[in-house]
Tab-separated table of C-alpha atoms in Angstrom:
chain	number	residue	atom	x	y	z
D	178	MET	CA	41.692	199.159	122.792
D	179	SER	CA	43.162	196.886	120.082
D	180	PHE	CA	44.018	193.348	121.012
D	181	GLU	CA	46.620	190.994	119.534
D	182	VAL	CA	45.203	188.462	116.964
D	183	PRO	CA	48.078	186.391	115.766
D	184	GLU	CA	47.832	185.737	112.118
D	185	ASP	CA	48.989	182.123	112.209
D	186	LEU	CA	46.203	180.963	114.756
D	187	TYR	CA	42.705	179.966	114.034
D	188	TYR	CA	39.753	180.893	116.266
D	189	LEU	CA	36.313	180.214	117.620
D	190	ALA	CA	33.767	182.845	117.847
D	191	SER	CA	33.695	181.791	121.670
D	192	HIS	CA	37.259	183.085	121.848
D	193	GLU	CA	39.537	180.012	121.769
D	194	TRP	CA	42.417	179.794	119.469
D	195	ILE	CA	44.063	176.836	117.938
D	196	ASP	CA	47.598	176.679	116.421
D	197	PRO	CA	47.373	174.442	113.384
D	198	GLU	CA	50.970	173.379	113.602
D	199	THR	CA	51.178	172.154	117.123
D	200	GLY	CA	47.563	171.612	118.145
D	201	ARG	CA	47.922	173.984	120.973
D	202	VAL	CA	44.780	175.582	122.428
D	203	GLY	CA	44.155	178.613	124.539
D	204	ILE	CA	41.880	181.540	124.698
D	205	SER	CA	42.438	185.087	123.152
D	206	GLU	CA	43.823	188.274	124.687
D	207	PHE	CA	40.407	189.735	124.196
D	208	ALA	CA	38.830	187.011	126.202
D	209	GLN	CA	41.134	187.154	129.004
D	210	ASP	CA	40.723	190.910	129.195
D	211	GLU	CA	36.980	190.633	129.117
D	212	LEU	CA	37.174	187.866	132.024
D	213	GLY	CA	39.652	189.964	134.310
D	214	ASP	CA	41.871	188.150	136.929
D	215	VAL	CA	41.768	184.617	136.138
D	216	VAL	CA	41.883	182.468	139.343
D	217	PHE	CA	40.895	178.940	138.406
D	218	VAL	CA	41.292	176.586	135.237
D	219	GLU	CA	39.594	173.421	135.063
D	220	LEU	CA	41.081	171.291	132.258
D	221	PRO	CA	40.390	167.610	130.783
D	222	ASN	CA	42.790	164.787	131.198
D	223	GLU	CA	45.384	163.648	128.657
D	224	GLY	CA	43.997	160.973	126.370
D	225	GLU	CA	40.320	162.346	126.262
D	226	ASP	CA	38.785	162.711	123.060
D	227	LEU	CA	37.195	166.056	122.219
D	228	THR	CA	34.789	167.035	119.295
D	229	GLN	CA	34.681	170.457	117.794
D	230	GLU	CA	32.828	172.833	119.957
D	231	GLU	CA	32.575	170.649	122.764
D	232	GLU	CA	32.987	171.960	126.290
D	233	PHE	CA	36.525	170.921	127.537
D	234	GLY	CA	36.708	172.834	130.723
D	235	VAL	CA	36.137	176.150	132.619
D	236	VAL	CA	37.985	179.328	133.227
D	237	GLU	CA	36.937	181.461	136.173
D	238	SER	CA	38.056	184.758	136.894
D	239	ILE	CA	37.289	186.518	140.286
D	240	LYS	CA	34.065	187.747	138.698
D	241	ALA	CA	32.752	185.160	136.438
D	242	VAL	CA	32.681	181.551	135.031
D	243	SER	CA	33.002	180.828	131.429
D	244	ASP	CA	32.973	177.513	129.671
D	245	LEU	CA	35.765	176.564	127.184
D	246	TYR	CA	35.131	174.956	123.912
D	247	SER	CA	37.374	173.040	121.679
D	248	PRO	CA	38.325	174.543	118.419
D	249	ALA	CA	38.712	171.084	116.591
D	250	SER	CA	37.936	167.441	117.278
D	251	GLY	CA	40.991	165.419	118.404
D	252	THR	CA	42.617	163.644	121.341
D	253	VAL	CA	44.234	165.736	124.444
D	254	THR	CA	47.909	165.033	124.041
D	255	ALA	CA	48.969	167.377	126.810
D	256	VAL	CA	47.430	169.896	129.350
D	257	ASN	CA	49.241	172.932	130.850
D	258	GLU	CA	49.401	172.003	134.378
D	259	ALA	CA	51.241	175.196	135.203
D	260	LEU	CA	47.672	176.889	135.045
D	261	PHE	CA	46.676	174.885	138.060
D	262	ASP	CA	49.011	176.843	140.324
D	263	ARG	CA	49.430	179.813	138.161
D	264	PRO	CA	46.052	180.659	136.566
D	265	GLU	CA	47.253	184.115	136.167
D	266	LEU	CA	49.428	183.018	133.173
D	267	VAL	CA	46.142	183.288	131.054
D	268	ASN	CA	46.232	186.888	131.623
D	269	ASP	CA	49.715	187.610	131.407
D	270	ASP	CA	50.566	185.597	128.337
D	271	PRO	CA	47.303	184.175	126.499
D	272	PHE	CA	49.125	183.086	123.302
D	273	GLY	CA	52.156	181.589	125.139
D	274	GLU	CA	52.601	180.368	128.684
D	275	GLY	CA	48.759	180.740	129.167
D	276	TRP	CA	47.988	177.906	126.612
D	277	MET	CA	45.684	175.363	127.914
D	278	LEU	CA	45.865	171.883	126.216
D	279	GLU	CA	47.271	170.213	122.819
D	280	LEU	CA	45.283	168.267	120.511
D	281	ASP	CA	46.173	165.593	118.171
D	282	VAL	CA	43.539	166.998	115.530
D	283	ALA	CA	41.570	164.195	114.053
D	284	ASP	CA	40.422	166.011	110.809
D	285	ASP	CA	41.195	169.141	108.780
D	286	LEU	CA	40.617	172.297	110.508
D	287	ASP	CA	37.192	173.333	109.255
D	288	GLY	CA	34.610	175.524	110.909
D	289	VAL	CA	37.005	178.023	112.488
D	290	LEU	CA	37.797	181.599	111.883
D	291	SER	CA	40.573	183.033	110.411
D	292	ALA	CA	42.568	186.035	112.332
D	293	ALA	CA	40.914	188.471	110.135
D	294	GLU	CA	37.458	186.935	110.547
D	295	TYR	CA	38.022	186.833	114.445
D	296	ARG	CA	39.324	190.385	114.296
D	297	GLU	CA	36.181	191.796	112.689
D	298	GLN	CA	34.003	190.101	115.445
D	299	ILE	CA	35.675	191.576	118.350
D	300	GLU	CA	36.275	194.887	117.107
B	23	MET	CA	15.169	199.909	130.753
B	24	SER	CA	17.791	202.373	130.297
B	25	GLU	CA	20.141	202.635	133.202
B	26	GLN	CA	20.996	205.811	135.240
B	27	GLU	CA	24.556	206.940	135.037
B	28	PRO	CA	26.472	208.293	138.134
B	29	PRO	CA	27.648	211.962	137.904
B	30	LEU	CA	31.162	210.745	136.937
B	31	TYR	CA	30.278	208.205	134.316
B	32	THR	CA	32.218	210.087	131.551
B	33	THR	CA	35.112	210.570	133.837
B	34	HIS	CA	35.296	206.843	134.647
B	35	GLU	CA	34.869	205.924	131.124
B	36	GLU	CA	37.676	208.077	130.083
B	37	ARG	CA	39.709	206.513	132.845
B	38	GLY	CA	39.170	202.971	131.119
B	39	ALA	CA	36.702	201.861	133.526
B	40	LYS	CA	34.218	198.653	132.543
B	41	PHE	CA	30.741	199.094	133.684
B	42	THR	CA	27.957	196.805	134.936
B	43	PRO	CA	24.390	197.270	135.421
B	44	PHE	CA	23.462	197.267	139.163
B	45	GLY	CA	20.205	198.185	140.627
B	46	GLY	CA	19.117	200.249	137.793
B	47	TRP	CA	22.508	201.883	137.281
B	48	ALA	CA	25.563	201.716	135.104
B	49	MET	CA	28.421	201.586	137.624
B	50	PRO	CA	32.092	200.921	137.220
B	51	VAL	CA	32.886	197.559	137.984
B	52	GLU	CA	36.548	197.494	137.387
B	53	PHE	CA	39.094	200.120	136.749
B	54	ASP	CA	42.501	198.312	136.543
B	55	SER	CA	41.980	194.848	137.843
B	56	ILE	CA	39.866	193.568	140.740
B	57	ARG	CA	43.055	192.085	142.318
B	58	THR	CA	44.956	195.337	142.181
B	59	GLU	CA	41.996	197.401	143.402
B	60	HIS	CA	41.426	194.977	146.226
B	61	GLU	CA	44.829	195.022	147.563
B	62	ALA	CA	45.074	198.667	147.335
B	63	VAL	CA	42.160	198.863	149.768
B	64	ARG	CA	43.690	196.153	152.142
B	65	GLU	CA	47.285	197.748	151.891
B	66	SER	CA	46.907	201.526	151.320
B	67	ALA	CA	43.600	203.061	150.095
B	68	GLY	CA	41.046	203.043	147.235
B	69	ILE	CA	38.081	205.235	146.319
B	70	PHE	CA	34.870	203.943	145.065
B	71	ASP	CA	32.068	205.750	143.346
B	72	VAL	CA	29.038	204.370	145.136
B	73	SER	CA	26.612	206.777	143.757
B	74	HIS	CA	24.166	204.268	143.103
B	75	MET	CA	23.195	204.034	146.851
B	76	GLY	CA	20.026	205.764	147.605
B	77	GLU	CA	19.613	208.839	149.846
B	78	ILE	CA	16.301	209.632	151.692
B	79	GLU	CA	15.890	212.657	154.136
B	80	VAL	CA	13.438	212.358	156.785
B	81	SER	CA	12.977	215.551	158.874
B	82	GLY	CA	10.363	217.288	161.014
B	83	PRO	CA	9.092	216.784	164.400
B	84	ASP	CA	7.980	213.219	164.011
B	85	ALA	CA	10.995	212.104	161.833
B	86	ALA	CA	12.392	209.954	164.619
B	87	THR	CA	9.051	208.235	165.278
B	88	LEU	CA	8.748	207.268	161.535
B	89	LEU	CA	12.106	205.848	161.353
B	90	GLN	CA	11.555	204.054	164.676
B	91	GLY	CA	8.371	202.301	163.316
B	92	LEU	CA	9.968	201.361	159.956
B	93	THR	CA	13.502	200.245	160.977
B	94	THR	CA	14.573	197.554	163.548
B	95	ASN	CA	17.137	199.493	165.579
B	96	ASP	CA	16.563	202.036	168.310
B	97	VAL	CA	16.515	205.294	166.260
B	98	GLU	CA	15.482	207.177	169.357
B	99	SER	CA	18.839	206.631	170.907
B	100	LEU	CA	20.935	207.729	168.180
B	101	SER	CA	22.652	211.065	168.801
B	102	VAL	CA	23.056	213.916	166.418
B	103	GLY	CA	26.104	213.174	164.275
B	104	ARG	CA	25.857	209.436	164.786
B	105	ALA	CA	25.244	206.596	162.402
B	106	GLN	CA	23.428	203.460	163.082
B	107	TYR	CA	23.158	200.179	160.936
B	108	SER	CA	19.712	198.795	160.861
B	109	THR	CA	17.293	196.564	158.704
B	110	ILE	CA	13.901	197.245	157.352
B	111	THR	CA	11.549	194.389	157.889
B	112	ASN	CA	7.992	193.489	156.824
B	113	GLU	CA	5.204	192.177	159.087
B	114	GLU	CA	6.747	188.632	158.810
B	115	GLY	CA	10.299	189.941	159.897
B	116	VAL	CA	11.519	189.499	156.524
B	117	ILE	CA	14.504	191.917	155.713
B	118	LEU	CA	13.401	194.126	152.772
B	119	ASP	CA	16.594	196.152	152.929
B	120	ASP	CA	19.448	196.988	155.105
B	121	THR	CA	20.594	200.525	155.550
B	122	VAL	CA	22.621	203.001	157.520
B	123	ILE	CA	20.726	205.913	159.231
B	124	TYR	CA	22.543	209.234	159.896
B	125	ARG	CA	20.948	211.649	162.426
B	126	LEU	CA	22.148	214.853	161.107
B	127	ALA	CA	20.059	217.310	163.544
B	128	GLU	CA	17.590	216.533	166.135
B	129	GLU	CA	14.759	216.344	163.771
B	130	GLU	CA	16.907	215.691	160.534
B	131	PHE	CA	17.845	212.058	159.400
B	132	LEU	CA	19.290	210.591	156.357
B	133	PHE	CA	19.128	207.013	155.420
B	134	ILE	CA	20.898	205.052	152.607
B	135	PRO	CA	18.843	202.296	150.974
B	136	ASN	CA	20.588	200.034	148.529
B	137	ALA	CA	20.752	200.665	144.760
B	138	GLY	CA	17.242	200.390	143.271
B	139	HIS	CA	15.478	200.409	146.752
B	140	ASP	CA	15.133	204.209	147.017
B	141	GLY	CA	11.564	204.542	145.409
B	142	GLU	CA	10.175	201.510	147.360
B	143	MET	CA	11.613	202.853	150.540
B	144	GLU	CA	10.323	206.409	149.919
B	145	GLU	CA	6.808	204.877	149.257
B	146	ARG	CA	6.914	202.893	152.256
B	147	TRP	CA	7.879	205.806	154.519
B	148	VAL	CA	5.155	207.986	152.883
B	149	GLU	CA	2.404	205.503	153.180
B	150	HIS	CA	3.148	204.803	156.856
B	151	ARG	CA	3.562	208.542	157.568
B	152	ALA	CA	0.040	208.925	156.431
B	153	GLU	CA	-1.155	205.712	158.289
B	154	TRP	CA	0.338	206.716	161.429
B	155	ASP	CA	-0.662	210.568	160.984
B	156	LEU	CA	3.010	211.780	161.671
B	157	ASP	CA	4.314	215.226	160.817
B	158	CYS	CA	7.581	215.062	159.048
B	159	ALA	CA	8.861	215.389	155.452
B	160	VAL	CA	10.219	212.411	153.339
B	161	GLU	CA	12.576	213.433	150.347
B	162	ASN	CA	14.167	211.188	148.047
B	163	ARG	CA	17.540	212.887	147.261
B	164	THR	CA	19.133	209.844	145.507
B	165	ASP	CA	19.561	212.064	142.195
B	166	GLU	CA	21.136	214.892	144.114
B	167	TRP	CA	23.842	213.008	146.117
B	168	ALA	CA	26.771	211.435	144.827
B	169	MET	CA	28.500	209.052	147.168
B	170	PHE	CA	32.096	208.084	147.325
B	171	ALA	CA	33.816	205.460	149.771
B	172	ILE	CA	37.467	206.219	150.563
B	173	GLN	CA	38.676	203.030	152.352
B	174	GLY	CA	41.829	201.389	153.328
B	175	PRO	CA	44.536	201.767	156.170
B	176	ASP	CA	45.742	205.319	154.502
B	177	ALA	CA	42.245	206.603	154.120
B	178	ALA	CA	42.255	208.881	157.305
B	179	ALA	CA	45.472	210.484	156.027
B	180	LEU	CA	43.780	211.065	152.602
B	181	VAL	CA	40.568	212.310	153.903
B	182	SER	CA	42.223	214.611	156.560
B	183	LYS	CA	44.507	216.145	153.777
B	184	ALA	CA	41.493	216.945	151.607
B	185	ALA	CA	38.734	217.687	154.228
B	186	GLY	CA	40.657	219.021	157.116
B	187	GLU	CA	42.537	217.287	160.181
B	188	GLY	CA	39.415	217.285	162.144
B	189	LEU	CA	38.372	214.237	160.018
B	190	ARG	CA	41.265	212.144	161.202
B	191	ASP	CA	39.707	211.596	164.539
B	192	LEU	CA	36.106	211.288	163.645
B	193	SER	CA	34.922	208.227	165.455
B	194	ARG	CA	33.519	205.262	163.830
B	195	PHE	CA	30.047	205.606	162.928
B	196	SER	CA	29.892	209.335	163.162
B	197	ILE	CA	29.068	211.905	160.469
B	198	THR	CA	30.264	215.425	160.088
B	199	ARG	CA	30.087	218.229	157.385
B	200	ALA	CA	33.403	219.241	155.674
B	201	GLU	CA	34.358	221.230	152.755
B	202	VAL	CA	36.446	219.595	149.700
B	203	ALA	CA	37.267	221.689	146.603
B	204	GLY	CA	34.581	224.317	147.585
B	205	THR	CA	31.970	221.769	147.956
B	206	GLU	CA	30.124	221.185	151.278
B	207	CYS	CA	30.080	217.393	151.715
B	208	LEU	CA	29.103	214.958	154.639
B	209	PHE	CA	31.883	212.626	155.631
B	210	ALA	CA	31.009	209.356	157.718
B	211	ARG	CA	33.366	206.994	159.315
B	212	THR	CA	31.617	204.192	157.800
B	213	GLY	CA	32.309	201.508	154.897
B	214	TYR	CA	31.699	198.070	153.440
B	215	THR	CA	35.307	196.700	152.986
B	216	GLY	CA	36.272	195.553	156.559
B	217	GLU	CA	38.929	198.394	156.581
B	218	ASP	CA	39.001	201.704	158.360
B	219	GLY	CA	37.454	204.385	155.985
B	220	TYR	CA	34.974	206.941	155.311
B	221	GLU	CA	31.756	207.351	153.141
B	222	ALA	CA	31.455	210.895	151.380
B	223	LEU	CA	28.145	212.183	150.507
B	224	VAL	CA	28.629	214.930	147.845
B	225	PRO	CA	26.356	217.042	146.030
B	226	TRP	CA	25.998	215.767	142.426
B	227	ASP	CA	27.341	219.273	140.924
B	228	GLY	CA	30.346	219.082	143.067
B	229	ALA	CA	31.306	215.265	142.510
B	230	GLU	CA	34.056	215.741	139.977
B	231	GLY	CA	36.076	218.236	142.005
B	232	VAL	CA	35.779	216.131	145.192
B	233	TRP	CA	36.646	212.834	143.539
B	234	GLU	CA	39.769	214.372	141.955
B	235	GLU	CA	41.058	215.462	145.355
B	236	PHE	CA	41.668	211.810	146.280
B	237	ASP	CA	44.968	210.527	144.983
B	238	CYS	CA	44.479	207.005	145.380
B	239	GLN	CA	43.298	203.821	143.401
B	240	PRO	CA	40.100	204.220	141.874
B	241	CYS	CA	38.028	200.970	142.569
B	242	GLY	CA	34.972	199.239	141.068
B	243	LEU	CA	31.883	197.258	142.189
B	244	GLY	CA	34.161	194.166	141.501
B	245	ALA	CA	36.615	194.775	144.239
B	246	ARG	CA	33.789	196.065	146.558
B	247	ASP	CA	32.422	192.681	146.337
B	248	THR	CA	35.693	190.597	146.919
B	249	LEU	CA	36.363	193.002	149.843
B	250	ARG	CA	32.788	192.557	151.569
B	251	ILE	CA	32.698	188.830	151.017
B	252	GLU	CA	36.138	188.556	152.932
B	253	ALA	CA	34.600	190.688	155.630
B	254	GLY	CA	31.397	188.675	155.661
B	255	PHE	CA	29.100	191.613	154.936
B	256	LEU	CA	25.608	191.012	153.401
B	257	LEU	CA	24.644	192.101	150.016
B	258	SER	CA	21.127	193.149	149.444
B	259	GLY	CA	19.467	191.192	146.802
B	260	GLN	CA	21.870	188.385	146.869
B	261	ASP	CA	22.539	187.339	150.496
B	262	PHE	CA	18.890	188.351	151.237
B	263	HIS	CA	16.031	189.043	148.911
B	264	SER	CA	12.595	189.613	150.199
B	265	GLU	CA	10.973	187.242	147.637
B	266	GLU	CA	13.650	185.008	146.171
B	267	ASN	CA	15.730	184.505	149.431
B	268	PRO	CA	13.488	185.914	152.390
B	269	ARG	CA	15.723	185.995	155.654
B	270	ASN	CA	15.015	187.597	158.979
B	271	PRO	CA	17.905	189.608	160.730
B	272	TYR	CA	18.675	186.621	163.244
B	273	GLU	CA	19.442	184.316	160.298
B	274	ALA	CA	21.395	186.745	158.463
B	275	ARG	CA	23.404	187.304	161.669
B	276	VAL	CA	22.608	190.935	161.974
B	277	GLY	CA	20.380	190.355	165.010
B	278	PHE	CA	22.207	193.304	166.835
B	279	THR	CA	20.224	195.439	164.583
B	280	VAL	CA	17.028	194.357	166.284
B	281	ASP	CA	15.902	196.119	169.436
B	282	LEU	CA	12.755	194.254	170.478
B	283	ASP	CA	12.100	197.067	173.045
B	284	THR	CA	11.015	199.314	170.351
B	285	GLU	CA	7.955	198.972	168.289
B	286	PHE	CA	8.360	198.523	164.502
B	287	VAL	CA	6.969	196.575	161.622
B	288	GLY	CA	7.887	192.970	162.091
B	289	ARG	CA	8.560	193.356	165.695
B	290	ASP	CA	6.363	190.583	167.003
B	291	ALA	CA	7.458	188.133	164.160
B	292	LEU	CA	11.045	188.904	165.158
B	293	ALA	CA	10.235	188.337	168.959
B	294	ARG	CA	9.172	184.953	168.065
B	295	VAL	CA	12.401	183.997	166.142
B	296	ASP	CA	14.474	185.385	168.974
B	297	GLU	CA	12.597	183.235	171.546
B	298	ASN	CA	12.783	179.911	169.487
B	299	GLY	CA	16.104	180.664	167.723
B	300	PRO	CA	16.435	180.937	163.818
B	301	GLU	CA	16.425	177.718	161.931
B	302	GLU	CA	19.057	178.590	159.537
B	303	LEU	CA	22.170	180.779	160.000
B	304	PHE	CA	24.245	182.880	157.627
B	305	VAL	CA	27.912	181.177	157.557
B	306	GLY	CA	31.169	181.315	155.918
B	307	ILE	CA	32.404	178.343	153.858
B	308	ARG	CA	36.231	177.722	152.838
B	309	LEU	CA	36.686	175.286	150.129
B	310	GLU	CA	39.308	172.737	150.886
B	311	GLU	CA	39.614	171.553	147.232
B	312	ARG	CA	40.207	173.439	143.752
B	313	GLY	CA	37.266	175.342	142.527
B	314	ILE	CA	35.283	178.410	143.605
B	315	PRO	CA	31.965	178.595	145.449
B	316	ARG	CA	29.296	180.647	143.438
B	317	GLN	CA	25.829	181.998	144.069
B	318	CYS	CA	23.215	179.211	143.770
B	319	TYR	CA	25.794	176.216	144.119
B	320	GLU	CA	24.394	173.774	146.641
B	321	ILE	CA	25.827	173.311	150.031
B	322	ARG	CA	25.671	169.510	150.984
B	323	ALA	CA	26.310	167.493	154.020
B	324	ASP	CA	25.841	163.853	154.766
B	325	GLY	CA	25.256	163.394	151.012
B	326	GLU	CA	22.278	165.637	151.192
B	327	PRO	CA	21.575	169.365	149.893
B	328	VAL	CA	21.410	171.513	153.029
B	329	GLY	CA	21.630	175.008	151.706
B	330	GLU	CA	22.850	177.218	148.988
B	331	VAL	CA	25.908	179.598	148.380
B	332	THR	CA	24.616	183.184	148.251
B	333	SER	CA	28.059	184.685	147.374
B	334	GLY	CA	31.473	183.460	146.710
B	335	THR	CA	34.749	184.270	145.171
B	336	MET	CA	38.453	183.513	145.132
B	337	SER	CA	39.768	185.685	147.973
B	338	PRO	CA	42.577	187.931	146.927
B	339	THR	CA	43.738	188.425	150.305
B	340	LEU	CA	43.622	184.780	151.471
B	341	GLY	CA	44.392	183.171	147.943
B	342	GLU	CA	41.615	180.685	148.814
B	343	PRO	CA	38.014	179.957	147.586
B	344	ILE	CA	35.418	181.353	149.954
B	345	GLY	CA	31.826	181.614	149.884
B	346	LEU	CA	28.720	182.886	152.126
B	347	GLY	CA	25.409	181.118	152.493
B	348	TYR	CA	22.840	179.768	154.694
B	349	VAL	CA	22.542	176.304	156.494
B	350	PRO	CA	20.527	174.812	159.194
B	351	THR	CA	21.655	175.823	162.599
B	352	ASP	CA	22.837	172.118	163.136
B	353	TYR	CA	25.414	172.545	160.455
B	354	ALA	CA	26.496	176.095	161.267
B	355	GLU	CA	29.073	175.518	163.926
B	356	GLU	CA	32.628	176.439	162.956
B	357	GLY	CA	34.781	173.629	161.630
B	358	THR	CA	31.590	171.553	160.395
B	359	GLU	CA	32.695	169.654	157.362
B	360	VAL	CA	30.249	170.210	154.313
B	361	ALA	CA	30.630	170.210	150.505
B	362	VAL	CA	29.723	172.566	147.694
B	363	ARG	CA	28.614	170.890	144.610
B	364	ILE	CA	30.501	172.324	141.611
B	365	ARG	CA	29.391	171.447	138.085
B	366	GLY	CA	28.254	168.089	139.431
B	367	THR	CA	31.009	167.215	141.925
B	368	ASP	CA	31.109	167.645	145.494
B	369	LYS	CA	34.103	169.696	146.749
B	370	ARG	CA	35.280	169.525	150.392
B	371	ALA	CA	34.353	172.636	152.546
B	372	ARG	CA	34.380	173.740	156.084
B	373	ILE	CA	31.996	176.391	157.818
B	374	GLU	CA	33.747	179.293	159.401
B	375	ALA	CA	32.104	182.555	160.976
B	376	PRO	CA	31.235	184.905	158.006
B	377	GLY	CA	34.277	187.172	158.509
B	378	PHE	CA	37.145	185.472	156.987
B	379	LEU	CA	39.777	187.966	157.909
B	380	GLY	CA	39.062	187.589	161.613
B	381	ASP	CA	40.459	190.578	163.943
B	382	ARG	CA	43.239	191.172	161.355
């Protein structure tokens, strides 16, 4: 099975993605498939400062609990509150409506994987 | 350690199943989605490959006597063609495993230890047969029998179509022989989902042909777990474990499997528990805040830890987070307010009876 890995995003080895244009963060299609039915998402509050690879929340599927790690350092400017009532959006649309938070990124995006590098990791 | 594969491993793999190690076996955990599979069983029907379950045959003049001495229920009272849920305890009354015993003939029994327990149970039976000088055969048939569970409100229609109309009226906890796709199988009206259904014991060679006769949702161990948690059924090794979480049948709320009028290993210890009452009880826990109770999370009351969650999930049927665990009897009454500590925060929860779906 091959998974979508959008070219314009950057990734962490732990399967989070970040859009360099908007600072939006989510988890990859591969990750949501591995998790199965997502039933709960715990996210930080707006205004919190995160550092790269710091835990920022938790995503739980019926069968497992997984920590979420920030792909960049920055300040949380928005969280996707729709996920509190509809966590299944993470399964249905991981790169779209299933986004998790937006970051005002503090520095240049170093230490992340390109789409090609991430694709290599999951294949 | 390499894991044993069920006879349909390749078939499941081709169907896109994900696998999980369970009791020494590589078993399908999910075919489509746990939610889809769970809903199929509650609303129509699903079929599970549970070939990881053990099968031990005990036959001969003293077969009933051996089983009577090693299990807590009254095996002598079991009629031919009937099944009995029971537990196997040690001298201290601690549950080593739970099992279903089928009486196939006057002197022929089959019992089903949990995954990975068949070797230990075979050894226990053989040792006690020698110690008690009994005349019967003990054969571990785990590698010869595949086992499927067909569960859900449509299970009777599916099974009677595949195995004969006679199966439709098979009463609960009964077992009979029936042919499917040219293979002689055993069908029992038993299951582990809280729904009506059947469990089929199928000779390994005929497994594929029999599986294909059932046109319903294939289900993995993931849905089996959410279904049994909703029903409040114990999972061996998780809701009780002889070393890591030793429990007696009264604590685990399966005291109905204990017949103190019979003689068995652990009887005297259990008679004392029966007289004094258990110190802790198996309970259901429903979370009243966002979060999911998981195995090993603390159950707290009055600001103090009082127990641990042994199983938990987001209930697909109820859409609410539920769990199972043990608390001191003082906290076990339905409606008692407790908390479950999730990642350092106490989440409000309430004690319930372990069957979350009631008499639905």
